[in-house]
Coordinates of C-alpha atoms in Angstrom, one line a residue:
R26 CA 36.4 -77.4 -93.9
R27 CA 38.7 -77.4 -90.8
K28 CA 39.9 -73.9 -91.9
L29 CA 36.3 -72.4 -91.7
V30 CA 35.7 -74.2 -88.5
A31 CA 38.9 -72.7 -87.0
E32 CA 38.0 -69.2 -88.4
Q33 CA 34.4 -69.5 -86.8
Y34 CA 35.6 -70.5 -83.5
T35 CA 38.3 -68.0 -83.6
E36 CA 35.8 -65.3 -84.1
T37 CA 33.7 -66.7 -81.2
L38 CA 37.0 -66.6 -78.8
K39 CA 37.6 -63.0 -79.5
D40 CA 34.3 -62.4 -77.5
K41 CA 35.6 -64.2 -74.6
V42 CA 38.9 -63.0 -73.8
D43 CA 40.6 -59.6 -74.0
T44 CA 43.4 -60.1 -76.5
L45 CA 44.0 -63.0 -79.0
I46 CA 47.2 -63.9 -80.7
T47 CA 47.0 -66.6 -83.5
I48 CA 49.8 -68.2 -85.4
P49 CA 48.9 -69.7 -88.8
N50 CA 50.5 -72.8 -89.8
D51 CA 51.3 -71.4 -93.3
R52 CA 53.8 -68.9 -91.6
L53 CA 56.0 -71.7 -90.6
R54 CA 57.1 -72.3 -94.0
E55 CA 58.8 -68.7 -93.9
V56 CA 61.2 -69.6 -91.1
V57 CA 62.0 -73.0 -91.5
D58 CA 63.7 -74.8 -94.5
K59 CA 62.2 -77.7 -96.4
K60 CA 64.2 -80.4 -94.8
T61 CA 62.9 -79.3 -91.2
T62 CA 60.6 -82.3 -89.8
I63 CA 57.1 -81.4 -88.8
L64 CA 57.8 -82.0 -85.0
D65 CA 60.8 -79.7 -85.3
A66 CA 58.6 -77.0 -87.0
F67 CA 55.9 -77.2 -84.5
R68 CA 58.6 -76.8 -81.8
V69 CA 59.4 -73.3 -83.3
V70 CA 55.8 -72.4 -82.9
D71 CA 55.7 -73.6 -79.2
D72 CA 59.1 -71.4 -78.7
V73 CA 57.2 -68.4 -80.2
L74 CA 54.3 -69.1 -77.8
R75 CA 57.0 -69.7 -74.8
Q76 CA 58.7 -66.2 -75.7
G77 CA 55.3 -64.3 -75.7
V78 CA 54.2 -65.9 -72.1
Q79 CA 57.6 -65.3 -70.9
G80 CA 58.0 -62.0 -72.3
I81 CA 54.6 -60.7 -70.8
S82 CA 55.3 -62.3 -67.3
D83 CA 58.8 -60.7 -67.3
L84 CA 57.5 -57.3 -67.8
I85 CA 55.4 -57.9 -64.9
T86 CA 57.9 -59.6 -62.5
V87 CA 61.1 -58.2 -63.3
P88 CA 62.0 -55.1 -62.0
G89 CA 63.5 -52.5 -64.4
L90 CA 65.1 -49.3 -64.8
I91 CA 62.2 -48.0 -66.0
N92 CA 59.4 -50.1 -64.5
L93 CA 56.4 -51.8 -66.1
D94 CA 54.0 -53.6 -64.0
F95 CA 50.5 -55.5 -64.5
A96 CA 48.4 -52.0 -64.7
D97 CA 50.3 -51.0 -67.7
V98 CA 49.8 -54.8 -69.3
K99 CA 46.1 -54.6 -68.0
T100 CA 45.7 -51.0 -69.8
I101 CA 47.3 -52.2 -73.2
M102 CA 45.4 -55.7 -73.4
R103 CA 42.1 -55.3 -71.8
E104 CA 39.3 -55.3 -74.7
A105 CA 42.0 -55.0 -77.1
G106 CA 40.8 -57.6 -79.9
S107 CA 43.6 -58.9 -82.2
S108 CA 47.1 -58.6 -80.8
M109 CA 50.5 -59.4 -81.6
M110 CA 53.4 -60.2 -79.8
G111 CA 56.9 -59.9 -80.6
I112 CA 60.4 -60.5 -79.3
G113 CA 63.8 -59.4 -81.0
I114 CA 67.2 -59.7 -80.2
G115 CA 70.0 -57.9 -81.9
S116 CA 73.6 -57.6 -81.6
G117 CA 76.3 -55.1 -82.8
E118 CA 76.7 -51.7 -83.7
N119 CA 72.8 -51.3 -84.5
R120 CA 71.7 -54.1 -82.1
A121 CA 68.9 -51.7 -80.5
V122 CA 67.6 -51.1 -84.1
E123 CA 67.8 -54.8 -85.4
A124 CA 66.2 -56.1 -82.2
A125 CA 62.9 -53.7 -82.5
R126 CA 62.8 -54.4 -86.2
A127 CA 62.8 -58.2 -85.4
A128 CA 60.1 -57.6 -82.7
V129 CA 57.6 -55.8 -84.8
M130 CA 57.9 -58.0 -87.9
S131 CA 57.6 -61.6 -86.6
P132 CA 57.0 -63.8 -89.5
L133 CA 55.3 -66.2 -87.8
L134 CA 52.5 -63.9 -86.4
E135 CA 49.4 -63.3 -88.5
I136 CA 49.6 -59.4 -88.3
N137 CA 52.3 -56.9 -87.8
I138 CA 52.3 -53.7 -85.6
Q139 CA 51.2 -51.5 -88.3
G140 CA 47.9 -49.5 -87.2
A141 CA 48.0 -50.8 -83.6
R142 CA 46.5 -48.4 -81.1
G143 CA 48.0 -49.6 -78.0
I144 CA 51.6 -50.5 -77.6
L145 CA 53.9 -52.1 -74.8
F146 CA 57.5 -52.6 -75.1
N147 CA 60.4 -53.0 -73.1
V148 CA 64.1 -52.9 -73.9
T149 CA 66.4 -55.2 -71.9
G150 CA 70.4 -54.9 -72.4
G151 CA 73.3 -54.6 -70.2
S152 CA 75.0 -52.1 -67.9
D153 CA 76.4 -50.8 -71.4
L154 CA 73.0 -50.0 -72.9
G155 CA 73.0 -46.4 -74.1
L156 CA 70.3 -44.0 -73.9
F157 CA 70.3 -43.4 -77.9
E158 CA 69.9 -47.1 -78.3
V159 CA 66.7 -47.0 -76.4
N160 CA 65.5 -43.9 -78.5
E161 CA 66.4 -45.7 -81.6
A162 CA 64.2 -48.5 -80.8
A163 CA 61.2 -46.7 -79.6
E164 CA 61.6 -44.5 -83.1
V165 CA 61.3 -47.7 -85.0
I166 CA 58.3 -48.8 -83.0
K167 CA 56.7 -45.4 -83.2
E168 CA 56.9 -45.0 -86.7
A169 CA 55.1 -48.4 -87.5
A170 CA 52.2 -47.5 -85.0
D171 CA 49.2 -45.8 -85.4
P172 CA 49.6 -41.8 -85.1
E173 CA 47.0 -41.8 -82.1
A174 CA 48.6 -45.0 -80.2
N175 CA 49.0 -45.1 -76.5
I176 CA 52.7 -46.3 -76.2
I177 CA 54.0 -47.4 -72.7
F178 CA 57.7 -48.5 -72.6
G179 CA 60.3 -49.8 -69.9
T180 CA 63.7 -50.4 -69.7
V181 CA 65.7 -53.3 -67.9
I182 CA 69.4 -53.7 -67.1
D183 CA 70.3 -57.5 -67.1
D184 CA 74.2 -58.1 -67.4
R185 CA 73.6 -61.4 -68.5
M186 CA 72.5 -59.7 -71.9
R187 CA 76.4 -58.9 -72.5
D188 CA 76.5 -57.1 -75.9
E189 CA 72.9 -58.0 -76.8
V190 CA 69.8 -56.2 -76.6
K191 CA 66.1 -57.8 -76.2
V192 CA 63.1 -55.6 -77.2
T193 CA 59.7 -57.2 -76.1
V194 CA 56.6 -55.6 -78.0
I195 CA 53.1 -56.1 -77.3
A196 CA 50.8 -54.5 -79.8
T197 CA 46.9 -54.3 -79.4
G198 CA 43.8 -52.5 -80.9
F199 CA 43.9 -53.4 -84.7
D200 CA 40.3 -54.0 -84.8
A201 CA 39.6 -50.3 -83.3
A202 CA 42.4 -48.7 -86.2
R203 CA 40.6 -50.8 -88.6
S204 CA 37.1 -49.8 -87.9
R205 CA 37.5 -46.0 -87.5
P206 CA 35.8 -44.1 -90.3
K207 CA 38.2 -42.4 -92.8
P208 CA 37.8 -38.8 -93.4
A209 CA 35.6 -37.9 -96.2
V210 CA 37.5 -36.6 -99.0
R211 CA 35.6 -33.6 -100.3
P212 CA 35.5 -33.6 -104.4
A213 CA 37.2 -30.9 -106.0
A214 CA 34.8 -28.2 -107.5
A215 CA 34.0 -28.9 -111.1
E216 CA 35.2 -26.0 -113.4
T217 CA 31.6 -24.9 -114.4
G218 CA 29.4 -22.1 -113.6
V219 CA 28.5 -23.1 -110.4
G220 CA 32.0 -22.7 -109.1
I221 CA 32.7 -24.2 -105.5
E222 CA 29.1 -24.9 -105.0
S223 CA 29.1 -28.3 -107.2
S224 CA 31.7 -29.7 -104.4
L225 CA 28.9 -28.9 -101.5
D226 CA 26.4 -31.5 -100.0
E227 CA 22.7 -31.3 -100.3
K228 CA 22.5 -29.3 -96.8
S229 CA 25.0 -26.9 -98.1
R230 CA 23.2 -26.2 -101.4
E231 CA 19.8 -26.0 -99.7
L232 CA 21.3 -23.3 -97.4
L233 CA 22.9 -21.4 -100.0
A234 CA 19.7 -21.4 -102.2
E235 CA 17.7 -20.0 -99.1
I236 CA 20.3 -17.2 -98.5
E237 CA 19.6 -16.5 -102.3
R238 CA 16.1 -16.1 -101.8
E239 CA 16.7 -13.9 -98.7
R240 CA 18.7 -11.6 -100.7
V241 CA 16.3 -11.4 -103.7
E242 CA 13.5 -10.7 -101.3
R243 CA 15.5 -7.8 -99.6
T244 CA 16.5 -6.5 -102.9
A245 CA 12.7 -6.4 -104.1
F246 CA 11.7 -4.3 -101.3
T247 CA 14.4 -1.9 -101.4
V248 CA 13.0 1.9 -101.9
T249 CA 15.3 3.3 -104.9
P250 CA 16.6 6.5 -103.7
A251 CA 15.3 9.8 -106.1
P252 CA 17.7 10.9 -108.5
E253 CA 19.9 13.9 -107.6
P254 CA 19.1 17.3 -109.1
P255 CA 21.1 18.3 -112.2
D256 CA 23.8 20.7 -111.4
T257 CA 22.8 24.1 -112.3
S258 CA 25.9 26.1 -111.6
E259 CA 27.2 28.4 -114.2
E260 CA 29.3 27.3 -116.7
P261 CA 31.3 29.5 -119.1
E262 CA 29.5 30.2 -122.4
S263 CA 31.3 28.3 -125.1
T264 CA 31.7 30.0 -128.6
P265 CA 29.2 28.8 -131.1
S266 CA 30.4 27.2 -134.0
V267 CA 28.2 29.3 -136.7
E268 CA 28.3 33.0 -136.6
R269 CA 24.9 34.9 -135.9
E270 CA 23.8 37.9 -137.7
P271 CA 23.0 40.6 -134.5
V272 CA 19.2 41.1 -134.0
T273 CA 18.2 44.6 -133.7
V274 CA 15.3 45.3 -131.3
R275 CA 13.0 48.3 -132.0
P276 CA 12.2 50.4 -129.0
T277 CA 8.2 50.5 -128.7
S278 CA 6.8 53.7 -127.7
L279 CA 5.3 53.8 -124.5
E280 CA 4.1 57.3 -124.7
R281 CA 0.5 58.1 -124.1
P282 CA -1.1 59.5 -127.4
A283 CA -2.5 63.2 -127.2
Y284 CA -6.1 63.6 -127.0
G285 CA -7.6 65.3 -130.2
D286 CA -10.4 68.0 -130.6
T287 CA -13.0 65.0 -131.0
D288 CA -12.4 63.6 -127.8
L289 CA -14.4 66.6 -125.9
D290 CA -17.6 65.7 -127.6
I291 CA -17.5 62.3 -126.0
P292 CA -19.1 61.8 -122.8
S293 CA -16.8 61.2 -119.9
F294 CA -18.3 57.7 -119.3
L295 CA -17.5 56.5 -122.8
R296 CA -13.9 57.6 -122.6
Q297 CA -13.4 55.4 -119.5
P298 CA -12.5 52.5 -121.1
N299 CA -9.8 54.0 -122.9
R300 CA -8.7 55.2 -119.4
E301 CA -8.8 52.0 -118.1
Q302 CA -6.7 50.5 -121.3
D303 CA -4.0 53.3 -120.7

């Protein structure tokens, strides 16, 4: 029941503050051994909180080579929802990378930097701090953040660090990253007669149907062109496969028949039809 009450008031507190960092007591078992007393365990939690508060205040008050100020902190933390604060210290050859990894993967924090939309980090080292070391630390943080995250960084030179490098990270905007709608994945078209149309949504199918109806209507009212006349050009006469006998055509006589003696006895008006026939 106490856990439910704590979760309920945590949600209420989120609406009243710009950013909220929680440290579950169960995470203490990951950083202390079995012989650690409960007082010492809570001191570890207090030290984490101290580092967080001090880290934020140092970002604002301590001047740096690449300076961060209150405006940068305000930009990242205002209305940011769930947030995380991490501080890592590294030494040796890969000190910058080790410090960055320790800062973004604090075992005491409820969340890690994965998916953060806003990140503010600072790299602190001695005068021997190298440019490539700062770049390596930045790459570790960048790879763990959201691809669209707003990242602001600074650098402080502190000769008291000697051969150590400290990386301070403030990551916010986890709620916004989780609430972003994921891009819809279009299902692959089924291997059917409809082809790619099976992968379209309802509106796309309606649009395709309307286009198809218009195409059919245009086809129905299309005037069919008249067929082209056959080619009348003369072609060479082919040799018939069957031999035909020649046909003799007898000439018809067109000579006018001679009048006989009897024609004289016929009156001229009766002979007229014969002349017309001629």
